Every structure is written in C-alpha cells, then in structure tokens.
Amino acid sequence: MRPGSLSQKALLGSLITLVLLFSVLSALKLDYDNHNPEVLNAIGDNPGVLAAFQKLQDLTPQNAIIFAWWDYGTAIQHYGLRTAVVAYPSSDIINSTGMGQTVQGRLELQLFGRFESSQKIHDVARAFLSPENEALTIMKQYGASYVLVFYADVCKSGGFSDTAKFPWIARIAGENFSNYLTISSQSSQQGSCYPQYLPGPDAGNSTMLRLVFNSQFPPQHFNKIFENDVARIYQINYP
Amino acid sequence: MQSLKRMLGYCPHPPLEGSPEQGVFYYETHWLKTEIWDFASSLDGLVGFTILYGLLFLASLIALPVVGTAEEYQLILLRVASAISLTIALLYLYSKSRSTSFLSLGRSRLMLSLAESLIALIAWAVLLIFFGAISGSYYLGGSAPGHWSALPISLLVGLLGGLTVYGYSAPKFEKGMGTLLAIILSSTIGALLFFAVSMNYPFVFLPMSVLMVYVSLQTGSAIGPIVATSLLFAFFSLWSFSPFPVGFLQPTYGSIFAAILSGPLVALIHPRLAGITQ
C-alpha cells in the first residue's frame, strides 16, 4: 500500500487537532452541565432547606429582593420564585467554589460558567462582615428587603451552613475570619457535629453572625419572619 | 542531514553497525514516522468521533429537570446513552451510504479478546488498589447508595461507548494510520466519555483506555474491551458524584503505573492465549 501524500497528512493532522479540541470541549461542557443542578438536586433531598426556600413564596411579596450569599441565589430563584441579589460567583473567587478546587473544574467554570460582577460579590461579603448600620447601606443599594441565612451546622443542613461558609466570605471581604468565628475541631460531646463554629470576639460586629447567633447578639434592624431547624428569614427594617 | 534523515526514514531495519548518531537518527525517525495508509478510512474514524461528540454537545444543551440526587445521575447517564445510541444509528447510515464496513467486532476471536481484556482489567485494578494501599494516598470505597440504581444504565453507556470507540473508530484508524496512532487517538478521545458522565477522576481511566484499545487491536476483536469497559463504567459510577472523591493526581499516577505493568503482561500471555483459544 502506498503511503499518503504530504497534503493528505497536513489535512488529516488539522482535522485530528480540530476533532480532539471539539471532543475535549464537548466533554467538559457535559461535565459542567452535569454538575450545574447539583445544588438544586441536593436541596430536594433536604426537607428543612427546601422548606426555607419555598417559604419565600408565602412570606415575601412577588417583587421582593433577597439578600443571601451567592450559593443560595439559584435556589432562591428556583424554589422561592424571588430575585436574589447574587446568584453566581464572580470570576475572581472561583477558588472558593467546589468546582474551583480542580484544574478541570476551574477550566469549565471559565469556559461555561455564569458570573456576577466582582463588585457585587465583594459588596455582599462586606455587608455580611460589617456592623448592621453599614450592612443596611449596602443592602439598600441593591434594593434588598429580606435576608436568608442558614444557621445550622453542616451535619444538620447538608452543607447549607453560613458558619461553614463564613471563613471564605470573610476572606473575600478582606477580613480575618478568626476575629469573628472560632472553629473547634474537638467534639464536645459524643455524637455531636464537628467542626463546631462558635462566635469569636468580633462576632457582634458582623451582620451575618448576628443573624446566625441571634440569641447572643439580637439583631437591631432585622425582624425574624421565619425559622425552622436550619434557616431563618428576616425582613430588613431600614431606618 | 536532510538526505540522511530521508534515507533512514525509508530504511526498513535498524542499523546494526555504525556510529551511535546514526542509531539516534534511525530511532527518532522510526518513532516520529507516521504514514497515512488509507486516507478515507482515517476520515471515517474521525467522522465517528465528530458525530459522537457533536451529539454529546447537543445533549448538553438539554437542561435536565431538578430531581433528587439519586435520580440525578441516572438522568445524566440516560442523556449520554441516548446521544451515543443516536451516534451508532447515524454511523450505520453513514457506513451504508459509503459502502464501508460498519462495526468490526471480530466475533471469531471473542474468547481470546474476552480473556485478554478481563486479565488486563483485573491486573490493572489489583495494581491500582495495591499502589493506593502501599502509598496510603487513596482508597476505593464508600459508595453513595443511591447510585446502585444507576448501575444498569452505566453498563449500557459503557457498552455503547465501547461499540463506538473499539468497534467503529479504532479499527478504522488502524487501517488508515497504523496501530500506534489508532491507540493514541482512540484511547485519548474515547476516554473523554468518562468526563461526559462526570466521573470524579477521569484521568484515572486514560491509561486503562490505552490498554483496552491495544487489546482490541492486538486480538482483532472489540468484544472483550467493550465488556471490560462496561464493567469499569458500572463499577466506578457507584463513586461518581460521591461527596468523598478518591482524589485526583495520586490515583492517576497509580493508574499509569498499573497500566504500564499490565500492558507487557497482556503482551506476554497473548501468544499462549491465542494458541489455547484457537
């Protein structure tokens, strides 16, 4: 059999490169889309978390804007039928997301992910780390009228826990989380969940932690309108 | 220099005597040498992968409904299985229209292919687990119970994917560009199917995919590798979407070493097995 000509080699080489690139792109797209509804599906398995999102429909007006960390944004829109201030990460905080932990995940996010503006994400993080009066200014800027927080530990809420997310939120806000939150890796009693998150010295200066540890730091400008075993919904009382 | 390279490129045997430089030139040209023996057959192989990943891309545009995590993985597998089924149907029509062969399964060498594939699979899996155990860097265990229900569909995905990769594209690439390129291309592009079903550790399977294409072409039958790949899909789908993935780099290194050791083992037993199964 006679080998092919140089032009055939060049053509085939180009086609192989194209097919290879296209195959990689398709496989990554499928992988990204497979992971995309993961959070919504996980909520379906967690009745307490699901109830909190669904309660937004009953307790808030249709045009209400909900202030919550971006992780809950798509669920607020899907299950709560309300607008979230942020529903996606910004491109500069990819390393704080679950998918951003691998090279492949970061590539998929860069190629196919939806992003909020970095300013918005940092504003939300800053609002949660700030005292109430400063947080209200930011919340008002985005037209928010309600706040949703998940106060339960990760064992109870299956990952829907603002205290577990707090170290990352603090880092994004440019703060040191250990001033606000103490993480205890020792289980105080058998069968209890760990790590345990306890309020730190500056916890009272963080709006998020005031809404989470509300018995120790009663919020001044937030009315609790819903609470179950994992989440709370607050109405914002602007002065 | 150019004329020497050209001459060595056509040389059918390695230099027995001469300077070491000549040897280097010979082996460089030998390994880098790629020839197109059948352009049309090479294109047919590429068409197979183009249709497969084109349909998978289109499938990714179909939004899956929000369900529980147990049903989630079944839907992901079903979406991929449907795309591969349609690929096989389109490839059948394509082959008919071009009057070329459709699937090369090599049914007459079924036993040899099955035996070699299962030996390769077992050797690779045992070595993979062994390397994990001695290094203490990864382990295989702790399945998410919901994923047992996805087992039949993951078997189906492995079967259909195997038909496309080992039964259609690999033999066409071998006829068109030779065994080495057929193994490299078919295994690399074929292993991307593990990405498409979101196994947590897709690079772990690439060395195994290389091994399976090698067995498929060596035995002249795709059936054994198809069965082994289906088992691989089914087994590892139990761990997909697991909250505790086995890791990333360490099992990939383990898999590479396991395949490097399993490959020569299969090559070594091939003549003996071929004699027994004939």
Short mmCIF file of C-alpha atoms in Angstrom, two decimals:
data_model
loop_
_atom_site.label_atom_id
_atom_site.label_comp_id
_atom_site.label_asym_id
_atom_site.label_seq_id
_atom_site.Cartn_x
_atom_site.Cartn_y
_atom_site.Cartn_z
CA MET A 1 0.00 0.00 0.00
CA ARG A 2 1.34 3.47 -0.88
CA PRO A 3 1.62 5.99 1.94
CA GLY A 4 -0.44 9.21 1.66
CA SER A 5 0.92 12.50 0.36
CA LEU A 6 2.14 15.40 2.45
CA SER A 7 -1.04 17.40 1.77
CA GLN A 8 -3.13 14.47 2.99
CA LYS A 9 -1.01 14.31 6.14
CA ALA A 10 -1.42 18.05 6.72
CA LEU A 11 -5.18 17.88 6.17
CA LEU A 12 -5.60 14.87 8.42
CA GLY A 13 -3.36 16.40 11.09
CA SER A 14 -5.50 19.55 11.10
CA LEU A 15 -8.72 17.55 11.24
CA ILE A 16 -7.42 15.39 14.12
CA THR A 17 -6.49 18.54 16.07
CA LEU A 18 -9.93 20.03 15.44
CA VAL A 19 -11.79 16.85 16.42
CA LEU A 20 -9.63 16.49 19.53
CA LEU A 21 -10.29 20.08 20.63
CA PHE A 22 -14.01 19.78 19.90
CA SER A 23 -14.23 16.47 21.81
CA VAL A 24 -12.50 17.96 24.85
CA LEU A 25 -14.81 20.98 24.73
CA SER A 26 -17.96 18.82 24.46
CA ALA A 27 -16.89 16.52 27.28
CA LEU A 28 -16.07 19.47 29.55
CA LYS A 29 -19.41 21.12 28.68
CA LEU A 30 -21.30 17.97 29.59
CA ASP A 31 -19.36 17.61 32.82
CA TYR A 32 -20.10 21.24 33.71
CA ASP A 33 -23.81 20.85 32.92
CA ASN A 34 -23.96 17.62 34.94
CA HIS A 35 -22.66 19.45 38.00
CA ASN A 36 -24.71 22.60 37.48
CA PRO A 37 -28.03 21.48 39.02
CA GLU A 38 -26.23 19.63 41.85
CA VAL A 39 -27.18 22.20 44.49
CA LEU A 40 -30.84 22.29 43.44
CA ASN A 41 -30.98 18.49 43.49
CA ALA A 42 -29.32 18.32 46.91
CA ILE A 43 -31.95 20.73 48.27
CA GLY A 44 -34.66 18.33 47.11
CA ASP A 45 -33.17 15.72 49.47
CA ASN A 46 -33.17 18.08 52.46
CA PRO A 47 -36.72 18.94 53.63
CA GLY A 48 -35.68 21.71 56.06
CA VAL A 49 -33.60 23.53 53.47
CA LEU A 50 -36.28 23.08 50.80
CA ALA A 51 -38.96 24.46 53.15
CA ALA A 52 -36.89 27.59 53.84
CA PHE A 53 -36.58 28.41 50.15
CA GLN A 54 -40.24 27.63 49.46
CA LYS A 55 -41.35 29.81 52.38
CA LEU A 56 -40.05 32.83 50.50
CA GLN A 57 -43.06 32.47 48.18
CA ASP A 58 -45.54 32.70 51.05
CA LEU A 59 -43.83 35.29 53.22
CA THR A 60 -42.47 37.83 50.78
CA PRO A 61 -44.08 39.96 48.05
CA GLN A 62 -43.50 38.90 44.44
CA ASN A 63 -41.08 41.73 43.73
CA ALA A 64 -39.01 41.11 46.88
CA ILE A 65 -35.24 41.01 46.50
CA ILE A 66 -33.49 38.56 48.81
CA PHE A 67 -30.07 39.21 50.29
CA ALA A 68 -28.12 35.97 50.79
CA TRP A 69 -24.72 34.53 49.94
CA TRP A 70 -24.47 33.69 46.21
CA ASP A 71 -24.54 29.89 46.82
CA TYR A 72 -28.27 30.16 47.57
CA GLY A 73 -29.11 32.51 44.68
CA THR A 74 -30.26 29.95 42.10
CA ALA A 75 -32.30 28.09 44.74
CA ILE A 76 -33.96 31.39 45.82
CA GLN A 77 -34.97 31.89 42.19
CA HIS A 78 -35.94 28.25 41.52
CA TYR A 79 -37.74 27.25 44.73
CA GLY A 80 -38.57 30.67 46.21
CA LEU A 81 -39.51 32.35 42.92
CA ARG A 82 -37.84 35.54 44.14
CA THR A 83 -34.90 37.59 42.92
CA ALA A 84 -31.57 37.11 44.67
CA VAL A 85 -29.03 39.93 44.88
CA VAL A 86 -26.34 37.48 43.76
CA ALA A 87 -26.80 34.01 42.27
CA TYR A 88 -23.37 33.21 40.82
CA PRO A 89 -19.77 33.68 41.95
CA SER A 90 -17.55 36.35 40.42
CA SER A 91 -14.64 35.18 38.28
CA ASP A 92 -12.11 36.26 40.90
CA ILE A 93 -13.49 33.96 43.61
CA ILE A 94 -13.52 30.73 41.60
CA ASN A 95 -11.06 29.14 44.03
CA SER A 96 -13.68 29.43 46.80
CA THR A 97 -16.19 27.27 44.90
CA GLY A 98 -16.49 23.49 44.92
CA MET A 99 -15.72 23.19 41.20
CA GLY A 100 -12.79 25.56 41.54
CA GLN A 101 -10.86 23.00 43.59
CA THR A 102 -9.61 21.16 40.49
CA VAL A 103 -7.86 22.40 37.33
CA GLN A 104 -10.59 20.80 35.23
CA GLY A 105 -13.35 22.47 37.28
CA ARG A 106 -11.70 25.90 37.04
CA LEU A 107 -11.38 25.49 33.26
CA GLU A 108 -15.05 24.51 32.97
CA LEU A 109 -16.13 27.49 35.06
CA GLN A 110 -14.04 29.87 32.93
CA LEU A 111 -15.41 28.40 29.71
CA PHE A 112 -19.08 27.91 30.55
CA GLY A 113 -19.78 29.50 33.93
CA ARG A 114 -22.01 32.49 34.63
CA PHE A 115 -20.52 35.21 36.76
CA GLU A 116 -21.69 38.10 38.89
CA SER A 117 -19.65 41.27 38.94
CA SER A 118 -16.77 41.19 41.37
CA GLN A 119 -18.03 44.44 42.94
CA LYS A 120 -21.41 42.86 43.78
CA ILE A 121 -19.89 39.75 45.36
CA HIS A 122 -17.44 41.79 47.42
CA ASP A 123 -20.24 44.17 48.47
CA VAL A 124 -22.36 41.24 49.70
CA ALA A 125 -19.39 39.77 51.57
CA ARG A 126 -18.60 43.19 53.07
CA ALA A 127 -22.24 43.68 54.15
CA PHE A 128 -22.23 40.35 55.99
CA LEU A 129 -18.95 41.18 57.74
CA SER A 130 -19.95 44.75 58.65
CA PRO A 131 -21.95 46.06 61.60
CA GLU A 132 -25.67 46.44 60.93
CA ASN A 133 -25.70 50.16 60.04
CA GLU A 134 -23.02 49.65 57.34
CA ALA A 135 -24.70 46.48 56.06
CA LEU A 136 -28.01 48.32 55.66
CA THR A 137 -26.39 50.88 53.34
CA ILE A 138 -25.18 48.10 51.03
CA MET A 139 -28.45 46.14 51.25
CA LYS A 140 -30.42 49.29 50.37
CA GLN A 141 -28.11 49.94 47.43
CA TYR A 142 -29.19 46.57 45.95
CA GLY A 143 -32.88 47.03 46.82
CA ALA A 144 -32.93 44.07 49.20
CA SER A 145 -35.89 43.74 51.57
CA TYR A 146 -35.27 40.29 53.10
CA VAL A 147 -32.27 38.29 54.27
CA LEU A 148 -31.97 34.50 54.23
CA VAL A 149 -29.39 32.80 56.45
CA PHE A 150 -28.65 29.14 57.19
CA TYR A 151 -27.64 28.90 60.82
CA ALA A 152 -27.49 25.13 61.39
CA ASP A 153 -24.26 23.14 61.41
CA VAL A 154 -23.23 21.21 58.30
CA CYS A 155 -24.30 17.86 59.75
CA LYS A 156 -27.88 19.02 60.05
CA SER A 157 -28.22 21.06 56.88
CA GLY A 158 -26.06 19.05 54.47
CA GLY A 159 -23.66 21.85 53.60
CA PHE A 160 -26.19 24.68 53.76
CA SER A 161 -24.48 26.46 56.61
CA ASP A 162 -23.41 30.10 56.70
CA THR A 163 -20.97 29.49 59.53
CA ALA A 164 -19.18 26.85 57.44
CA LYS A 165 -19.02 29.33 54.54
CA PHE A 166 -18.04 32.24 56.80
CA PRO A 167 -14.22 31.81 56.54
CA TRP A 168 -14.43 32.18 52.76
CA ILE A 169 -16.91 35.07 52.96
CA ALA A 170 -14.57 36.85 55.41
CA ARG A 171 -11.58 36.26 53.14
CA ILE A 172 -13.50 37.69 50.17
CA ALA A 173 -14.42 40.73 52.28
CA GLY A 174 -10.73 41.15 53.10
CA GLU A 175 -11.14 40.27 56.79
CA ASN A 176 -9.58 37.69 59.07
CA PHE A 177 -12.36 35.25 59.95
CA SER A 178 -10.73 34.17 63.22
CA ASN A 179 -11.58 37.56 64.74
CA TYR A 180 -15.25 36.72 64.23
CA LEU A 181 -15.52 32.97 64.47
CA THR A 182 -13.77 30.26 66.45
CA ILE A 183 -13.59 26.82 64.89
CA SER A 184 -13.39 23.94 67.31
CA SER A 185 -12.36 20.65 65.77
CA GLN A 186 -12.88 18.81 69.07
CA SER A 187 -16.28 17.28 69.60
CA SER A 188 -17.61 18.45 72.98
CA GLN A 189 -19.95 15.53 73.35
CA GLN A 190 -20.24 12.17 71.67
CA GLY A 191 -22.34 12.22 68.54
CA SER A 192 -22.23 15.98 68.11
CA CYS A 193 -21.24 17.59 64.84
CA TYR A 194 -17.74 18.92 64.33
CA PRO A 195 -16.04 21.18 63.48
CA GLN A 196 -18.11 23.45 65.67
CA TYR A 197 -18.37 27.15 64.92
CA LEU A 198 -18.53 29.45 67.91
CA PRO A 199 -18.76 33.24 67.98
CA GLY A 200 -15.38 34.98 68.25
CA PRO A 201 -14.50 38.32 69.88
CA ASP A 202 -15.81 40.47 66.98
CA ALA A 203 -18.86 38.33 66.13
CA GLY A 204 -21.23 41.08 67.32
CA ASN A 205 -19.81 43.38 64.63
CA SER A 206 -20.74 41.03 61.79
CA THR A 207 -24.31 41.27 60.50
CA MET A 208 -24.23 37.68 59.27
CA LEU A 209 -23.14 36.33 62.64
CA ARG A 210 -25.75 38.49 64.43
CA LEU A 211 -28.41 36.82 62.27
CA VAL A 212 -26.90 33.37 62.89
CA PHE A 213 -26.21 33.71 66.64
CA ASN A 214 -29.34 35.80 67.20
CA SER A 215 -29.85 34.86 70.84
CA GLN A 216 -26.38 36.12 71.82
CA PHE A 217 -26.46 39.15 69.51
CA PRO A 218 -30.09 40.18 68.91
CA PRO A 219 -30.32 41.97 65.53
CA GLN A 220 -31.50 45.60 65.72
CA HIS A 221 -32.77 46.20 62.17
CA PHE A 222 -33.97 42.74 61.18
CA ASN A 223 -37.34 41.16 62.02
CA LYS A 224 -37.37 37.37 62.04
CA ILE A 225 -40.38 36.21 59.99
CA PHE A 226 -39.45 32.54 59.61
CA GLU A 227 -37.32 29.99 61.39
CA ASN A 228 -37.01 26.24 61.10
CA ASP A 229 -34.30 23.82 62.18
CA VAL A 230 -31.79 25.04 59.59
CA ALA A 231 -32.70 28.51 58.28
CA ARG A 232 -34.10 31.93 59.14
CA ILE A 233 -35.72 34.60 57.01
CA TYR A 234 -35.50 38.20 58.23
CA GLN A 235 -37.29 41.29 56.98
CA ILE A 236 -34.99 44.31 56.80
CA ASN A 237 -36.17 47.37 58.73
CA TYR A 238 -34.48 50.33 57.12
CA PRO A 239 -34.33 53.36 59.45
CA MET B 1 21.46 15.89 7.21
CA GLN B 2 18.13 16.06 5.34
CA SER B 3 19.14 13.32 2.90
CA LEU B 4 20.35 11.13 5.78
CA LYS B 5 17.01 11.54 7.55
CA ARG B 6 15.12 10.78 4.35
CA MET B 7 17.22 7.69 3.75
CA LEU B 8 16.78 6.46 7.33
CA GLY B 9 13.05 7.15 7.11
CA TYR B 10 12.76 4.55 4.36
CA CYS B 11 15.15 2.12 5.99
CA PRO B 12 13.13 -0.97 6.98
CA HIS B 13 15.52 -2.20 9.67
CA PRO B 14 17.65 -0.64 12.42
CA PRO B 15 21.37 -0.08 11.76
CA LEU B 16 23.41 -3.00 13.04
CA GLU B 17 26.73 -1.17 12.81
CA GLY B 18 27.84 2.40 12.60
CA SER B 19 28.09 5.45 14.78
CA PRO B 20 25.68 6.00 17.71
CA GLU B 21 24.41 9.14 15.96
CA GLN B 22 23.07 7.01 13.13
CA GLY B 23 21.15 4.95 15.64
CA VAL B 24 19.65 8.04 17.21
CA PHE B 25 18.54 9.26 13.79
CA TYR B 26 17.06 5.90 12.98
CA TYR B 27 15.01 5.62 16.15
CA GLU B 28 13.95 9.28 16.01
CA THR B 29 12.60 8.87 12.52
CA HIS B 30 11.16 5.48 13.37
CA TRP B 31 9.10 6.76 16.29
CA LEU B 32 8.15 10.05 14.73
CA LYS B 33 7.20 8.42 11.45
CA THR B 34 3.51 8.45 10.74
CA GLU B 35 2.03 7.37 7.48
CA ILE B 36 -1.44 7.54 6.07
CA TRP B 37 -2.13 4.15 4.57
CA ASP B 38 -5.82 4.75 3.91
CA PHE B 39 -6.97 8.35 3.96
CA ALA B 40 -10.68 7.51 3.61
CA SER B 41 -10.58 5.05 6.50
CA SER B 42 -8.82 7.63 8.72
CA LEU B 43 -11.56 10.12 7.86
CA ASP B 44 -14.25 7.54 8.67
CA GLY B 45 -12.73 7.12 12.12
CA LEU B 46 -12.72 10.85 12.66
CA VAL B 47 -16.31 11.11 11.44
CA GLY B 48 -17.26 8.63 14.18
CA PHE B 49 -15.83 10.82 16.93
CA THR B 50 -17.15 14.03 15.34
CA ILE B 51 -20.71 12.68 15.34
CA LEU B 52 -20.31 11.29 18.86
CA TYR B 53 -19.04 14.49 20.46
CA GLY B 54 -21.28 16.66 18.27
CA LEU B 55 -24.32 14.85 19.61
CA LEU B 56 -22.94 14.92 23.15
CA PHE B 57 -22.52 18.68 22.79
CA LEU B 58 -26.13 18.99 21.61
CA ALA B 59 -27.21 16.76 24.51
CA SER B 60 -25.53 19.16 26.92
CA LEU B 61 -27.94 21.85 25.73
CA ILE B 62 -30.90 19.80 27.01
CA ALA B 63 -31.49 21.01 30.56
CA LEU B 64 -32.13 18.17 32.98
CA PRO B 65 -35.08 18.55 35.34
CA VAL B 66 -34.46 19.22 39.01
CA VAL B 67 -34.81 15.90 40.84
CA GLY B 68 -33.29 14.22 43.88
CA THR B 69 -29.60 13.28 43.92
CA ALA B 70 -30.47 9.58 43.46
CA GLU B 71 -32.23 10.26 40.15
CA GLU B 72 -29.75 12.91 39.07
CA TYR B 73 -27.02 10.51 37.99
CA GLN B 74 -29.48 8.23 36.18
CA LEU B 75 -30.63 11.18 34.07
CA ILE B 76 -27.03 12.19 33.32
CA LEU B 77 -26.27 8.65 32.13
CA LEU B 78 -29.51 8.45 30.14
CA ARG B 79 -28.68 11.69 28.33
CA VAL B 80 -25.26 10.34 27.35
CA ALA B 81 -26.64 6.88 26.45
CA SER B 82 -29.22 8.48 24.13
CA ALA B 83 -26.56 10.57 22.39
CA ILE B 84 -24.30 7.51 21.84
CA SER B 85 -27.25 5.40 20.60
CA LEU B 86 -28.07 8.07 18.05
CA THR B 87 -24.37 8.22 17.08
CA ILE B 88 -24.35 4.49 16.38
CA ALA B 89 -27.52 4.79 14.28
CA LEU B 90 -26.04 7.68 12.27
CA LEU B 91 -22.75 5.81 11.80
CA TYR B 92 -24.71 2.82 10.47
CA LEU B 93 -26.39 5.08 7.87
CA TYR B 94 -23.04 6.74 7.08
CA SER B 95 -21.34 3.38 6.53
CA LYS B 96 -24.22 2.19 4.35
CA SER B 97 -24.10 5.32 2.25
CA ARG B 98 -20.32 4.95 1.72
CA SER B 99 -20.50 1.15 1.36
CA THR B 100 -17.84 0.69 4.04
CA SER B 101 -17.80 -1.68 7.00
CA PHE B 102 -19.86 -0.58 9.99
CA LEU B 103 -18.68 -2.27 13.20
CA SER B 104 -15.64 -4.58 13.34
CA LEU B 105 -16.40 -6.74 16.35
CA GLY B 106 -14.27 -9.78 15.47
CA ARG B 107 -16.74 -12.36 16.77
CA SER B 108 -14.48 -15.27 15.75
CA ARG B 109 -11.83 -14.11 18.27
CA LEU B 110 -14.35 -13.45 21.03
CA MET B 111 -12.81 -15.80 23.60
CA LEU B 112 -9.27 -14.50 23.15
CA SER B 113 -10.46 -10.92 23.33
CA LEU B 114 -12.57 -11.57 26.45
CA ALA B 115 -9.78 -13.43 28.22
CA GLU B 116 -7.13 -10.78 27.49
CA SER B 117 -9.44 -7.88 28.38
CA LEU B 118 -10.50 -9.37 31.69
CA ILE B 119 -6.92 -10.29 32.60
CA ALA B 120 -5.84 -6.72 31.74
CA LEU B 121 -8.74 -5.26 33.73
CA ILE B 122 -8.10 -7.43 36.79
CA ALA B 123 -4.32 -6.84 36.70
CA TRP B 124 -4.83 -3.08 36.34
CA ALA B 125 -7.46 -2.91 39.10
CA VAL B 126 -5.40 -5.03 41.53
CA LEU B 127 -2.28 -2.96 40.89
CA LEU B 128 -4.26 0.29 41.18
CA ILE B 129 -5.63 -0.77 44.56
CA PHE B 130 -2.21 -2.09 45.61
CA PHE B 131 -0.43 1.19 44.78
CA GLY B 132 -3.14 3.09 46.70
CA ALA B 133 -2.74 0.81 49.70
CA ILE B 134 1.07 0.92 49.88
CA SER B 135 1.26 4.68 49.31
CA GLY B 136 -1.72 5.34 51.59
CA SER B 137 -2.69 8.20 49.28
CA TYR B 138 -6.05 6.95 48.02
CA TYR B 139 -8.53 4.18 48.54
CA LEU B 140 -11.57 2.87 46.74
CA GLY B 141 -14.55 2.51 48.97
CA GLY B 142 -17.72 4.01 50.37
CA SER B 143 -20.29 4.20 47.60
CA ALA B 144 -23.26 6.51 47.62
CA PRO B 145 -26.19 4.04 47.95
CA GLY B 146 -28.43 5.95 45.51
CA HIS B 147 -26.07 5.17 42.69
CA TRP B 148 -26.78 1.43 42.70
CA SER B 149 -29.92 2.25 40.74
CA ALA B 150 -27.74 3.82 38.04
CA LEU B 151 -25.80 0.59 37.55
CA PRO B 152 -27.77 -0.82 34.55
CA ILE B 153 -27.64 2.49 32.67
CA SER B 154 -23.91 2.91 33.33
CA LEU B 155 -23.37 -0.61 31.95
CA LEU B 156 -25.30 0.47 28.87
CA VAL B 157 -23.20 3.63 28.48
CA GLY B 158 -20.02 1.54 28.69
CA LEU B 159 -21.40 -0.88 26.10
CA LEU B 160 -22.49 1.79 23.63
CA GLY B 161 -19.35 3.88 24.15
CA GLY B 162 -17.22 0.76 23.69
CA LEU B 163 -19.02 -0.08 20.43
CA THR B 164 -18.22 3.37 19.06
CA VAL B 165 -14.61 3.53 20.23
CA TYR B 166 -13.37 -0.09 19.87
CA GLY B 167 -15.88 -1.36 17.32
CA TYR B 168 -16.01 1.59 14.94
CA SER B 169 -13.27 4.23 15.21
CA ALA B 170 -10.22 2.23 16.41
CA PRO B 171 -10.25 -0.34 13.54
CA LYS B 172 -10.73 2.46 11.01
CA PHE B 173 -7.82 4.42 12.46
CA GLU B 174 -5.65 1.28 12.45
CA LYS B 175 -6.42 0.65 8.80
CA GLY B 176 -5.88 4.30 7.97
CA MET B 177 -2.89 5.35 10.09
CA GLY B 178 -1.42 2.26 11.73
CA THR B 179 -1.66 0.74 15.19
CA LEU B 180 0.26 3.37 17.19
CA LEU B 181 -1.83 6.34 16.08
CA ALA B 182 -5.00 4.25 16.34
CA ILE B 183 -4.23 3.50 20.00
CA ILE B 184 -3.28 7.11 20.84
CA LEU B 185 -6.27 8.72 19.12
CA SER B 186 -8.96 6.20 20.04
CA SER B 187 -7.96 6.00 23.70
CA THR B 188 -7.49 9.74 24.17
CA ILE B 189 -10.76 10.78 22.53
CA GLY B 190 -12.61 7.70 23.80
CA ALA B 191 -11.57 8.28 27.42
CA LEU B 192 -13.28 11.68 27.27
CA LEU B 193 -16.55 9.75 27.64
CA PHE B 194 -15.61 9.36 31.31
CA PHE B 195 -15.62 13.17 31.52
CA ALA B 196 -19.02 13.28 29.83
CA VAL B 197 -20.56 11.19 32.60
CA SER B 198 -18.75 13.23 35.27
CA MET B 199 -16.72 10.52 36.92
CA ASN B 200 -14.80 12.33 39.61
CA TYR B 201 -11.43 11.16 38.34
CA PRO B 202 -11.49 10.87 34.52
CA PHE B 203 -7.70 10.84 34.02
CA VAL B 204 -7.53 7.61 36.03
CA PHE B 205 -9.21 5.83 33.12
CA LEU B 206 -7.00 7.09 30.29
CA PRO B 207 -4.20 4.50 30.85
CA MET B 208 -6.85 1.76 31.02
CA SER B 209 -8.41 3.06 27.84
CA VAL B 210 -4.99 2.84 26.11
CA LEU B 211 -4.66 -0.73 27.33
CA MET B 212 -8.14 -1.68 26.09
CA VAL B 213 -7.61 -0.23 22.59
CA TYR B 214 -4.30 -2.12 22.49
CA VAL B 215 -6.05 -5.40 23.42
CA SER B 216 -8.82 -4.71 20.92
CA LEU B 217 -6.38 -4.21 18.05
CA GLN B 218 -4.00 -6.99 19.15
CA THR B 219 -6.74 -9.61 19.37
CA GLY B 220 -8.70 -8.26 16.41
CA SER B 221 -11.89 -8.32 18.44
CA ALA B 222 -13.59 -5.39 20.16
CA ILE B 223 -15.95 -7.51 22.28
CA GLY B 224 -13.61 -8.10 25.22
CA PRO B 225 -12.67 -4.42 25.65
CA ILE B 226 -16.36 -3.46 25.29
CA VAL B 227 -17.29 -5.84 28.14
CA ALA B 228 -14.35 -4.68 30.30
CA THR B 229 -15.16 -1.01 29.71
CA SER B 230 -18.82 -1.59 30.57
CA LEU B 231 -17.75 -3.18 33.85
CA LEU B 232 -15.42 -0.26 34.50
CA PHE B 233 -18.20 2.26 33.86
CA ALA B 234 -20.63 0.36 36.07
CA PHE B 235 -18.17 -0.09 38.92
CA PHE B 236 -16.89 3.46 39.02
CA SER B 237 -20.30 5.06 38.51
CA LEU B 238 -21.05 3.98 42.09
CA TRP B 239 -18.49 6.53 43.25
CA SER B 240 -19.40 9.32 40.87
CA PHE B 241 -20.85 12.41 42.45
CA SER B 242 -19.69 10.96 45.72
CA PRO B 243 -19.04 13.59 48.38
CA PHE B 244 -15.72 11.87 49.03
CA PRO B 245 -13.90 11.55 45.69
CA VAL B 246 -10.89 9.25 45.80
CA GLY B 247 -8.59 12.06 44.77
CA PHE B 248 -7.10 13.25 41.56
CA LEU B 249 -3.36 13.05 40.99
CA GLN B 250 -2.37 10.04 43.11
CA PRO B 251 -4.87 7.57 41.58
CA THR B 252 -3.90 8.88 38.13
CA TYR B 253 -0.24 8.08 38.82
CA GLY B 254 -1.32 4.71 40.27
CA SER B 255 -3.34 4.00 37.13
CA ILE B 256 -0.41 4.88 34.84
CA PHE B 257 1.93 2.52 36.72
CA ALA B 258 -0.76 -0.19 36.81
CA ALA B 259 -1.28 0.07 33.06
CA ILE B 260 2.48 0.13 32.38
CA LEU B 261 2.80 -3.19 34.22
CA SER B 262 -0.43 -4.75 32.90
CA GLY B 263 0.37 -3.96 29.25
CA PRO B 264 3.51 -6.14 28.99
CA LEU B 265 1.70 -8.88 30.95
CA VAL B 266 -1.04 -8.97 28.32
CA ALA B 267 1.53 -8.85 25.51
CA LEU B 268 3.40 -11.73 27.15
CA ILE B 269 0.40 -14.02 27.51
CA HIS B 270 -1.08 -13.13 24.11
CA PRO B 271 0.66 -15.88 22.06
CA ARG B 272 -0.14 -18.53 24.70
CA LEU B 273 -3.80 -17.46 24.96
CA ALA B 274 -4.09 -17.23 21.18
CA GLY B 275 -2.89 -20.84 21.00
CA ILE B 276 -5.40 -22.04 23.61
CA THR B 277 -8.42 -20.20 22.19
CA GLN B 278 -7.80 -21.17 18.57
#
